[in-house]
Coordinates of C-alpha atoms and ligand atoms in Angstrom, one line a residue:
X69 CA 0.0 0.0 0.0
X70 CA 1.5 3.2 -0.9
X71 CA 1.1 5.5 1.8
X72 CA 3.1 8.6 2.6
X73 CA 2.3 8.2 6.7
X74 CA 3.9 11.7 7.7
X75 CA 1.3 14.1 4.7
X76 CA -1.3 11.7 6.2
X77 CA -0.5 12.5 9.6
X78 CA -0.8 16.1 8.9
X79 CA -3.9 15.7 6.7
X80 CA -5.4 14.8 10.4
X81 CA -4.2 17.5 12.3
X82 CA -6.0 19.9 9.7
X83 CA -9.1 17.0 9.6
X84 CA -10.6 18.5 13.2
X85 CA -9.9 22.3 12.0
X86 CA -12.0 20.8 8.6
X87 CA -14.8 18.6 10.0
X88 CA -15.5 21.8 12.2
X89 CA -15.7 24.3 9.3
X90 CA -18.2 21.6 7.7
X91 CA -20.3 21.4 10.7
X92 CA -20.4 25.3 10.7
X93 CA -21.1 25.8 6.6
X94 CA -23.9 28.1 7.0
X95 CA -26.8 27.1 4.5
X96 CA -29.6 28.5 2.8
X97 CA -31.0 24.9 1.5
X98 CA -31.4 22.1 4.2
X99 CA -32.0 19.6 1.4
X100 CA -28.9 19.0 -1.6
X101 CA -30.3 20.4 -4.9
X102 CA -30.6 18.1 -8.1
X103 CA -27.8 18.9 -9.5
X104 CA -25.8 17.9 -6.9
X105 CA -27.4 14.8 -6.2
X106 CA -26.9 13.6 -9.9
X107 CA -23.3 14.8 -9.7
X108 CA -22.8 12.7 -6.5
X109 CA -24.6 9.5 -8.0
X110 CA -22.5 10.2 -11.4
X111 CA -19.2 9.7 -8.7
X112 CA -20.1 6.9 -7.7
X113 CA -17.6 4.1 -9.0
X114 CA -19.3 0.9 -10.4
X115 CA -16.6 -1.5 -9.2
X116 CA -13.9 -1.6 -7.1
X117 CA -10.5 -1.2 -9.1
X118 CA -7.5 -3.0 -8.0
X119 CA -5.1 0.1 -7.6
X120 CA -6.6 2.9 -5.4
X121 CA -7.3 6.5 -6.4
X122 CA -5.0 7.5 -3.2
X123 CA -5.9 9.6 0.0
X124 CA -5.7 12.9 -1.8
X125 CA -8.2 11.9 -4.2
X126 CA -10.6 10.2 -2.2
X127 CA -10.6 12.7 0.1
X128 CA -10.9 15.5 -2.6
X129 CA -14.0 13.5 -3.9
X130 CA -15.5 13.0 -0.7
X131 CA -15.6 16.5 0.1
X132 CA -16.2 17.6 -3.5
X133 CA -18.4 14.9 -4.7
X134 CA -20.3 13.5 -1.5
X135 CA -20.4 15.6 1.0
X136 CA -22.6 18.8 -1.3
X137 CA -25.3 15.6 -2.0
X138 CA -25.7 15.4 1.9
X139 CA -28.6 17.0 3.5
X140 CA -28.1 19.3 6.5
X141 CA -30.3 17.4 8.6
X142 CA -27.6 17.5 11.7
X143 CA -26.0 21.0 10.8
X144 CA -28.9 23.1 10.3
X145 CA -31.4 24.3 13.2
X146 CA -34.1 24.4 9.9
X147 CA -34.5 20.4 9.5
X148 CA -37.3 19.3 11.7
X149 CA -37.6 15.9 10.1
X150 CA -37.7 12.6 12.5
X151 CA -36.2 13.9 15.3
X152 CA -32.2 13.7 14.1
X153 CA -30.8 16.0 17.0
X154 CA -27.1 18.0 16.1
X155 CA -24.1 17.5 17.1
X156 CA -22.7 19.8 19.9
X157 CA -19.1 21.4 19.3
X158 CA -17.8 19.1 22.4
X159 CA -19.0 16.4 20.9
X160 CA -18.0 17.1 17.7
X161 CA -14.4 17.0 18.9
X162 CA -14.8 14.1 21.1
X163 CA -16.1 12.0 18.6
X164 CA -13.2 12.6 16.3
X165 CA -11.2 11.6 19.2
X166 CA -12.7 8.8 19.5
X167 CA -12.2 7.8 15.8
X168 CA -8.6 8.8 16.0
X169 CA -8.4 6.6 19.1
X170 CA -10.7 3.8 18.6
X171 CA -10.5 2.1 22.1
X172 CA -12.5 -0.8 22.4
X173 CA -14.5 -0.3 25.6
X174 CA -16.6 -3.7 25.7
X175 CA -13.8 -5.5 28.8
X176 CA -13.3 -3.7 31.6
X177 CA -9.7 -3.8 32.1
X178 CA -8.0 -1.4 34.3
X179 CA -4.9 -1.0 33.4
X180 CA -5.2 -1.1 29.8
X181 CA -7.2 1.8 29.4
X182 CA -9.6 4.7 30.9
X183 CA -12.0 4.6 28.6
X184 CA -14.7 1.8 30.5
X185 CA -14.4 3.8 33.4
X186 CA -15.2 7.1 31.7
X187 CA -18.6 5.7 30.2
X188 CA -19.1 4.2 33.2
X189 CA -19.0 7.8 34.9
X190 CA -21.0 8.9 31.6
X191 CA -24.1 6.8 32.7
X192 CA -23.6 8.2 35.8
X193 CA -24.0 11.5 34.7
X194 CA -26.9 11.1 32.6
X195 CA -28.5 9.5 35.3
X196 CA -28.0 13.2 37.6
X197 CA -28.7 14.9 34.5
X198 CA -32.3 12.9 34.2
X199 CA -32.7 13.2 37.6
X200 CA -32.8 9.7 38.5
X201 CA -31.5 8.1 41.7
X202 CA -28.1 6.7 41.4
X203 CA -29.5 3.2 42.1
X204 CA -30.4 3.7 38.4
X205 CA -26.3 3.9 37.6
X206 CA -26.5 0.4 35.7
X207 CA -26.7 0.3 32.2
X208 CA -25.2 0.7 28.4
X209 CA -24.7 2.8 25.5
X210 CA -26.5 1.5 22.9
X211 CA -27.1 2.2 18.8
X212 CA -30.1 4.2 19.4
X213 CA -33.4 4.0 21.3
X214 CA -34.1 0.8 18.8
X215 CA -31.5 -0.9 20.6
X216 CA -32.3 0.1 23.8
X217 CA -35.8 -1.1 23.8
X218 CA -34.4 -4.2 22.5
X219 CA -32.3 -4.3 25.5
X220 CA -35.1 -3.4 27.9
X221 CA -37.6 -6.3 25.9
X222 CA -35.1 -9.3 26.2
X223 CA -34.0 -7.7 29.8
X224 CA -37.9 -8.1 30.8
X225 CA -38.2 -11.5 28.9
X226 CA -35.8 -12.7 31.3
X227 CA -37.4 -11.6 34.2
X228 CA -41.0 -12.0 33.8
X229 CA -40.4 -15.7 33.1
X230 CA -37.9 -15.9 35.9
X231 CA -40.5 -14.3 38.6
X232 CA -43.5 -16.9 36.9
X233 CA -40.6 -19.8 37.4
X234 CA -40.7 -18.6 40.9
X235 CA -44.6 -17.9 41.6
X236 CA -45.2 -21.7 40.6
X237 CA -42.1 -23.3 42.9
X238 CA -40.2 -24.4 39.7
X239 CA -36.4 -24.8 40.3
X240 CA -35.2 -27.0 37.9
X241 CA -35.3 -24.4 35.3
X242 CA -34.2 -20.6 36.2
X243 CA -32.8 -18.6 33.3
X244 CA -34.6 -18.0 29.7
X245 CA -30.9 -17.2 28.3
X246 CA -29.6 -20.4 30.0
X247 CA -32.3 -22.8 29.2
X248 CA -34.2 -20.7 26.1
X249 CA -37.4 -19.6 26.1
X250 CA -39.5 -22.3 25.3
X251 CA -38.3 -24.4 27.4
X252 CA -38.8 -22.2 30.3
X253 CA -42.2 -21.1 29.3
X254 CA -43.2 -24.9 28.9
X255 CA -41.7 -25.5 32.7
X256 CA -43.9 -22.1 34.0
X257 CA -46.8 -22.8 32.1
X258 CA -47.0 -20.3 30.1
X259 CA -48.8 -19.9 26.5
X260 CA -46.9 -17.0 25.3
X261 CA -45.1 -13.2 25.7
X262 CA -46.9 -9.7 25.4
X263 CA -46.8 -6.3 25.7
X264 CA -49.5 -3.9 26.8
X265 CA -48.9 -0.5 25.3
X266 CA -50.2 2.6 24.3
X267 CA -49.3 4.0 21.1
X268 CA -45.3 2.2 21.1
X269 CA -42.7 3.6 18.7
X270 CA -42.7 1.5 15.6
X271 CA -39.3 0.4 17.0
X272 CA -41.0 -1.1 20.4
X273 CA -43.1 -3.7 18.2
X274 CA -40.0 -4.0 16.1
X275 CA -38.2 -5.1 19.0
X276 CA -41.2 -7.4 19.6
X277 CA -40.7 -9.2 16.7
X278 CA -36.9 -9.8 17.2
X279 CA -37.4 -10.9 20.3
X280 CA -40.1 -14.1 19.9
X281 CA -42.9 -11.7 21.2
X282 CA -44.4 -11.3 18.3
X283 CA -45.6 -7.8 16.5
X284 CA -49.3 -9.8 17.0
X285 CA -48.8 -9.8 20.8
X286 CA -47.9 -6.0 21.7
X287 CA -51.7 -5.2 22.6
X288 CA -53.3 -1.9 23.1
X289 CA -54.7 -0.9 26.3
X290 CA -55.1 2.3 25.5
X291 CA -58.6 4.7 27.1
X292 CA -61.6 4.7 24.9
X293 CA -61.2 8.0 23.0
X294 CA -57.7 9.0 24.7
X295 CA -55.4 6.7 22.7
X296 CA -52.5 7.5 24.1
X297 CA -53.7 6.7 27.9
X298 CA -53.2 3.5 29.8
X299 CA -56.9 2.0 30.7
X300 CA -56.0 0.8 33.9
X301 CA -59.0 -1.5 34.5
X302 CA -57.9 -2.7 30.7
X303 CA -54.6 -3.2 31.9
X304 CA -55.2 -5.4 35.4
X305 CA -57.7 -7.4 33.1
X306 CA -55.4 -8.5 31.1
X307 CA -52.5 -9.3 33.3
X308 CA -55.3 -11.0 35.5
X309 CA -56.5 -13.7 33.1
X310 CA -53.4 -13.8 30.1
X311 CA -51.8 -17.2 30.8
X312 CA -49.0 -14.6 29.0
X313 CA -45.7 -13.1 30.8
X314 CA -45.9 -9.6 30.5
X315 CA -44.3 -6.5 29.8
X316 CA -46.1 -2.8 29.9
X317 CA -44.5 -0.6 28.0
X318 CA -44.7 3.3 28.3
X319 CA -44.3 5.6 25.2
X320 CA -42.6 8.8 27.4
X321 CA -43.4 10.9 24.1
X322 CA -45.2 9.4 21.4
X323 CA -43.7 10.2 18.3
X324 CA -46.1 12.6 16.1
X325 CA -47.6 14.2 18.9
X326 CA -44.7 14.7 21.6
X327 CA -47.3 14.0 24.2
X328 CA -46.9 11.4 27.2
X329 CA -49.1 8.3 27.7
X330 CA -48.5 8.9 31.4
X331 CA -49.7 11.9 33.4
X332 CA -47.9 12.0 36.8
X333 CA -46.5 9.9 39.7
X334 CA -49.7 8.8 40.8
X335 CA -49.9 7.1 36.9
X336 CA -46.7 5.6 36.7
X337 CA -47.6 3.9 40.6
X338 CA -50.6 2.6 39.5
X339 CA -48.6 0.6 36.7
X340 CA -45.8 -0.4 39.4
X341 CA -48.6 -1.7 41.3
X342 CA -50.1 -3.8 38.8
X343 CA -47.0 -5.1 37.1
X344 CA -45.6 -6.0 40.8
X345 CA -49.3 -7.8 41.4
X346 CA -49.0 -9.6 38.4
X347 CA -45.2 -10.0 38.2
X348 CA -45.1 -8.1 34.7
X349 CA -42.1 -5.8 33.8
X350 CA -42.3 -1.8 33.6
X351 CA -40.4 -0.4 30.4
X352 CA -40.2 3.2 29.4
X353 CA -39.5 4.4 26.0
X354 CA -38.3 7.7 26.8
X355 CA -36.1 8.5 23.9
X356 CA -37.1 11.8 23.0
X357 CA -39.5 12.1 25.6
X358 CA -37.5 12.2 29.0
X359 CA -35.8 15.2 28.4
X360 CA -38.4 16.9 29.8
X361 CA -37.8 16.2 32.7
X362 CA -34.6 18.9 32.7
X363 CA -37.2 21.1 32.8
X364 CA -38.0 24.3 35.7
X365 CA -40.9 23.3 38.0
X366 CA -42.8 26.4 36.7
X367 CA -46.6 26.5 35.2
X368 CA -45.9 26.6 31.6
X369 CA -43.9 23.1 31.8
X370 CA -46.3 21.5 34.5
X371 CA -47.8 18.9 32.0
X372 CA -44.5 18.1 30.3
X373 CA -43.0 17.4 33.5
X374 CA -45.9 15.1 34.8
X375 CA -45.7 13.6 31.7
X376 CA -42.3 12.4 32.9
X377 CA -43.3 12.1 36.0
X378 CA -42.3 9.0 37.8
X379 CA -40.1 6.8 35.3
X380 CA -38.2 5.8 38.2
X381 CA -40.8 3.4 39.3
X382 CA -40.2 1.6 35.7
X383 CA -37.9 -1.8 35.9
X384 CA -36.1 -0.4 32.3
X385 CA -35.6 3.0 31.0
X386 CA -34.6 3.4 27.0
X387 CA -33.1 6.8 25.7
X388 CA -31.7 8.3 22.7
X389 CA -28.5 9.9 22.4
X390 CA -28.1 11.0 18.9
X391 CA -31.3 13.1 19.4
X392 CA -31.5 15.4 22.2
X393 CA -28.1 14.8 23.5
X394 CA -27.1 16.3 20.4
X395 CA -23.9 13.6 20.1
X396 CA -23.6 12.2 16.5
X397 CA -25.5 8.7 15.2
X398 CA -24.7 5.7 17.3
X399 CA -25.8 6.6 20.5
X400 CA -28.8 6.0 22.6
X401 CA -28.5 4.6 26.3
X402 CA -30.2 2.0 28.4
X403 CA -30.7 1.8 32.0
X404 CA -32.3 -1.2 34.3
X405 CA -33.0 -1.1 37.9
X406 CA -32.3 -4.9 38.4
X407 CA -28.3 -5.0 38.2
X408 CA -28.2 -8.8 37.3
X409 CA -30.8 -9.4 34.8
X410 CA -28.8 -8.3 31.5
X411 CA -25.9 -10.6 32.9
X412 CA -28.2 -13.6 32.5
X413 CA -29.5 -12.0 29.1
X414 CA -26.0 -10.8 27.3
X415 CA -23.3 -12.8 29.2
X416 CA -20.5 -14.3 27.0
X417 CA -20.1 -17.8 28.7
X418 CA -17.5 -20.1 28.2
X419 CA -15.0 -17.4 27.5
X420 CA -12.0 -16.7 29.5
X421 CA -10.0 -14.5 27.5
X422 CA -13.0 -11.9 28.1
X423 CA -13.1 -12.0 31.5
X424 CA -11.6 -8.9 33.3
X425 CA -10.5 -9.6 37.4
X426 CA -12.8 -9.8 40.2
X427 CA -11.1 -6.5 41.6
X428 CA -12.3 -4.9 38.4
X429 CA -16.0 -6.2 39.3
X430 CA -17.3 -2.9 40.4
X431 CA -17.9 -2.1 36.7
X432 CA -19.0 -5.0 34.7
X433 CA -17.4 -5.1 31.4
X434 CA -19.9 -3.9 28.5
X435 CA -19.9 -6.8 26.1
X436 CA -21.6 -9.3 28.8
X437 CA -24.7 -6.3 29.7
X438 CA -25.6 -5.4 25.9
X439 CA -25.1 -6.7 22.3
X440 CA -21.7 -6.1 21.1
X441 CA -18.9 -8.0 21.6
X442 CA -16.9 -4.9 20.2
X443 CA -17.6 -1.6 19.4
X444 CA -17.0 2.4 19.5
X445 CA -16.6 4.2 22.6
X446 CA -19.7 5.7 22.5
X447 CA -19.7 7.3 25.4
X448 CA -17.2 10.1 25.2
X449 CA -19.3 12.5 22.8
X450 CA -22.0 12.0 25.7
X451 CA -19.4 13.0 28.5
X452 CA -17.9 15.9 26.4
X453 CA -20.8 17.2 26.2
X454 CA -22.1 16.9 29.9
X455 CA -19.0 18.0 31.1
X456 CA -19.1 21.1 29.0
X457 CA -22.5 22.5 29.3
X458 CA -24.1 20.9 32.3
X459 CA -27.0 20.6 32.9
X460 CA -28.2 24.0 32.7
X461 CA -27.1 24.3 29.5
X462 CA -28.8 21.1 28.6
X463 CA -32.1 22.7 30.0
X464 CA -31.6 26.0 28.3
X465 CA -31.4 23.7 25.1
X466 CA -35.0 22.0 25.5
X467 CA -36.6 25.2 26.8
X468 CA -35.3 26.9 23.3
X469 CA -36.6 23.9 21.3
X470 CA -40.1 24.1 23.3
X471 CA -40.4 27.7 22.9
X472 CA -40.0 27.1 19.2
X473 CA -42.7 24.4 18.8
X474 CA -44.8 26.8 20.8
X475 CA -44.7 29.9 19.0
X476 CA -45.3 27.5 16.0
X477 CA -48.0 25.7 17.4
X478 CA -50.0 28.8 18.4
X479 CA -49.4 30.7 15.2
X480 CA -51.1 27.6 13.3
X481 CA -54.0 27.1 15.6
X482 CA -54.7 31.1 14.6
X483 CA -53.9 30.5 10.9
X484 CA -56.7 30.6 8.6
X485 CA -55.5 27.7 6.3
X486 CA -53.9 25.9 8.3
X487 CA -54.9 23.0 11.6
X488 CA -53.1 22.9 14.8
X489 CA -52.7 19.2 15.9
X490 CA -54.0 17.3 17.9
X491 CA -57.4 19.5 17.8
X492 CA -57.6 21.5 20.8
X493 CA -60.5 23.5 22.7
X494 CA -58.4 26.9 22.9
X495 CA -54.9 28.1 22.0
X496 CA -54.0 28.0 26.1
X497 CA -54.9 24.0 26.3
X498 CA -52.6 23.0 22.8
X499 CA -50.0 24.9 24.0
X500 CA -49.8 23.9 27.3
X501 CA -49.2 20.5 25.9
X502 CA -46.9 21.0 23.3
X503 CA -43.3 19.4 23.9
X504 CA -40.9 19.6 20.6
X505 CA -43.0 18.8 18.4
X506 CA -45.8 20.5 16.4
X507 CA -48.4 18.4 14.6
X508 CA -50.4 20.4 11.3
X509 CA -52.4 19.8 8.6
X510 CA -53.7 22.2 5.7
X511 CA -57.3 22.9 5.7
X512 CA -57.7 23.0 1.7
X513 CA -57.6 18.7 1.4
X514 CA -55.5 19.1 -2.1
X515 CA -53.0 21.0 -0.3
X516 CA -53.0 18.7 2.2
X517 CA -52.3 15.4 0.5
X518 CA -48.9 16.8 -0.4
X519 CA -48.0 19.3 1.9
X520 CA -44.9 17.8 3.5
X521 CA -43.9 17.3 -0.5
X522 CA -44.5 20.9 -0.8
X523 CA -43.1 22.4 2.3
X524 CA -39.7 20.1 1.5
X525 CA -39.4 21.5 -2.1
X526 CA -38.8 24.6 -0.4
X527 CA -35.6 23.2 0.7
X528 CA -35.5 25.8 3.1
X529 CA -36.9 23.6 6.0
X530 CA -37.7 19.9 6.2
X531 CA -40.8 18.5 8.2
X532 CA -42.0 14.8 7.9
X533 CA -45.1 13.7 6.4
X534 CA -47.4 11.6 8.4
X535 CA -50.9 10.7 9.2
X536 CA -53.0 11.4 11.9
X537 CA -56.5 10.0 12.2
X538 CA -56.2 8.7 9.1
X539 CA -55.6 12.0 7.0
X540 CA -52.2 13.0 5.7
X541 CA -50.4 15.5 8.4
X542 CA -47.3 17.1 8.6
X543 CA -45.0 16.4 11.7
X544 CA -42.5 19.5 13.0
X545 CA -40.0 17.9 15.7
X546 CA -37.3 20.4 17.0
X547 CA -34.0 19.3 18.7
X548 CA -31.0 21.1 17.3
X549 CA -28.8 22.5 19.8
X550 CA -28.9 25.5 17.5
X551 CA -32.2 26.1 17.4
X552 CA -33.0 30.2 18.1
X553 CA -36.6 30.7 18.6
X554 CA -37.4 33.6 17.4
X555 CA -35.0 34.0 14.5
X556 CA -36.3 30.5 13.4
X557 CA -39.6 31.2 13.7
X558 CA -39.3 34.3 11.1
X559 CA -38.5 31.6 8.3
X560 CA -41.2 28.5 9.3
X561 CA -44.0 31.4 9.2
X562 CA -42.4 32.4 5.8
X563 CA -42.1 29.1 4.4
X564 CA -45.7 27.9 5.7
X565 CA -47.6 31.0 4.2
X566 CA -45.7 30.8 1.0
X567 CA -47.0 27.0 0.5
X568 CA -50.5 27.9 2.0
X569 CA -50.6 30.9 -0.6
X570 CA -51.2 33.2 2.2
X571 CA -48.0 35.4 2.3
Ligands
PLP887 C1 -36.5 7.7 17.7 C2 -37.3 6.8 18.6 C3 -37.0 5.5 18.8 C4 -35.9 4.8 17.9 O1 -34.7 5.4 18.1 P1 -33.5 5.1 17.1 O2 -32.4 6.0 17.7 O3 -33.9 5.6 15.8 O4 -33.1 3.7 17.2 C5 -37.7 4.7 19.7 N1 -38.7 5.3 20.4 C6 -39.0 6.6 20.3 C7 -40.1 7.1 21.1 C8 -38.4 7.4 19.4 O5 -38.7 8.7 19.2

């Protein structure tokens, strides 16, 4: 291979200084143009040739080709599609750090490297930041909140047929990981696995599937009318007479509206209750969702905060990184109150070479709590950024992003072609809901069957198409670091009345 290793090493040194200058490109388009798509598809190579083009050029056509066909949908405060997050300037750096680096976190050994104890520490953190005991400091960093609910669906597997071993006196089986999970439903007698949910994440029944649930067997206990509540009567039926192990699952922001299926402590107790009762599992996806509880105990946040309002009585908390941690992709995080359970789930057995010492035990080695045997070091985007703004400066972040939706929100609910979603009574009861996101439709049905298409074409912001009760919608969901409220607000207002031919 012909490399010249000291114009390479210098190449990365001016990388950083470059990767920041990207990151800072201001833009008037959050979407590529065509032209540069096509020019960037016309790049692409249709085979791999046996001598290389070099660093030079691939870098040269990376940046030149590539990187204008990108969209901006980290790097501009404009894109409001799914709910993508940015990417803080600590965590910018500390990524690239840990590309430079690449320390493989997944065995905790001491004197090898820092790197375990520091995303060790990082969980602890988030767990101060989110308020949460520190008898919630057990856990991962996972892919995304995909994984994470993964983690928290196979964690509760384990233990909800564990605790119905137990409950019928059955010893000669104890683990679903050690013995699988027929087996050990056969022994409890058992028929099956569900889920009782309100309104999952598509991910949740994904998860499901993966996991020998079955999509067919996450069940919707939802409030007549309200279907984003938990029917509690609905719920204690079902654990009651279901010869099923159970999991309830909490949506802690559902995805199109940003509202919470729960509404308070006295909520998230009644569900302890029950799943204790019943010996079912309590799961929370709060990957967008349980930021707000970095919220000020003031009036205007009251329902936001109840609707994250006593998570801490869950069994298994799943969170997103990439989103309103603003660190790059590959990040979410998982906690779990029972500090054994995703040893029996995730353990590599039979392997010595893996195994770090017992004085090390303090902090278990990642690769036998989640499900990679190697990967990144996720963590130290996550800790950048914590240690660099805090957690006021992770509070000033949401407020911005809620005080965005907000002015959005009400300026819909007045606008003559326009719907403010979910329907509300008066402006003072949608707002009073509205977390990051803001939910619309246009009142002329033609416009409305492509008004995400049309709003996008713009290329001057990007929301997501969707539906909501069953009529096309379009979905706004803010969480850029960069977000300024009222200078972004200027150019939604523009670019909505534009498309609504109202300006
Ligand atoms: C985004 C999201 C997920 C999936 O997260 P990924 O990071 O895309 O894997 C799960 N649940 C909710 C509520 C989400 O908003």
């Amino acid at each position: 291979m012909d490399v010249d290793v000291a114009a390479t090493a210098k190449e990365h040194g001016q990388l950083q200084q470059k990767l920041w200058e990207l990151s800072q490109t201001e833009q008037s388009t959050v979407l590529p143009d065509a032209a540069s798509l096509a020019k960037a598809r016309a790049s692409l190579p249709q085979s791999l040739g046996s001598k290389g083009i070099g660093y030079a050029d691939a870098r040269r056509h990376i940046l030149e080709d590539l990187v204008p066909a990108f969209n901006k949908s980290s790097i501009s405060p404009l894109y409001y599609g799914f709910v993508t997050g940015g990417i803080t300037p600590a965590a910018l750096f500390a990524d690239g750090i840990v590309t430079a680096y690449d320390q493989n976190v997944q065995v905790h050994l001491t004197e090898h490297t820092i790197a375990t104890d520091v995303e060790y520490t990082t969980l602890g953190l988030l767990v101060d930041l989110l308020q949460f005991g520190r008898e919630w400091h057990n856990g991962t960093f996972t892919t995304g909140a995909t994984a994470s609910n993964i983690l928290g669906l196979a964690c509760g597997r384990e233990y909800v047929l564990r605790t119905a071993l137990e409950r019928k006196d059955v010893f000669s089986v104890t683990s679903a990981g050690e013995s699988g999970i027929f087996e050990t439903m056969l022994a409890a007698g058992l028929s099956g696995l569900q889920i009782l949910s309100t309104m999952p994440h598509s991910s949740l029944v994904k998860s499901a599937g993966i996991l020998g649930y079955g999509r067919a067997n996450v069940k919707d206990v939802s409030l007549h009318g309200d279907p984003l509540k938990f029917d509690l009567d609905l719920v204690e039926s079902e654990l009651r007479t279901s010869n099923k192990a159970t999991i309830v699952a909490v949506s802690c922001g559902e995805v199109n509206t940003g509202y919470f299926a729960t509404s308070g402590f006295e909520n998230m107790q009644a569900l302890r209750k029950l799943c204790d009762q019943y010996g079912a599992w309590l799961h929370v996806d709060g990957a967008f969702g349980i930021f707000g509880r970095l919220l000020p105990a003031t009036a205007e946040y009251s329902t936001v905060r109840k609707g994250c309002e006593g998570i801490e009585l869950a069994d298994s908390i799943a969170g997103d990184g990439h989103k309103m941690l603003n660190v790059p992709y590959d990040c979410g995080f998982f906690f779990c109150r029972h500090k054994d359970v995703a040893f029996d789930v995730f353990q590599n057995a039979n392997a010595a070479y893996l195994t770090g010492g017992s004085s090390q035990a303090s902090i278990p080695s990642p690769l036998n709590i989640g499900l990679e045997n190697s990967r990144r070091f996720r963590a130290l985007p996550v800790y950048a950024s914590l240690v660099a703004y805090g957690s006021s400066g992770y509070q000033a972040m949401v407020m911005e992003q809620i005080k965005l939706a907000r002015l959005i929100a009400g300026w819909l609910f007045d606008h003559p072609k326009y719907n403010a979603l979910p329907q509300a009574d008066s402006k003072e009861a949608l707002l009073d809901k509205v977390y990051t996101v803001a939910l619309f439709s246009a009142k002329d049905e033609e416009l409305n069957s492509q008004l995400a298409k049309k709003i996008d074409a713009t290329l001057r912001i990007f929301v997501s198409g969707t539906s909501w009760q069953g009529k096309p919608a379009c979905r706004l969901a803010i969480s850029n670091w960069r977000v300024q409220a009222d200078r972004d607000f200027e150019v939604v207002k523009e670019v909505l009345d534009s498309v609504a031919g109202a300006a």
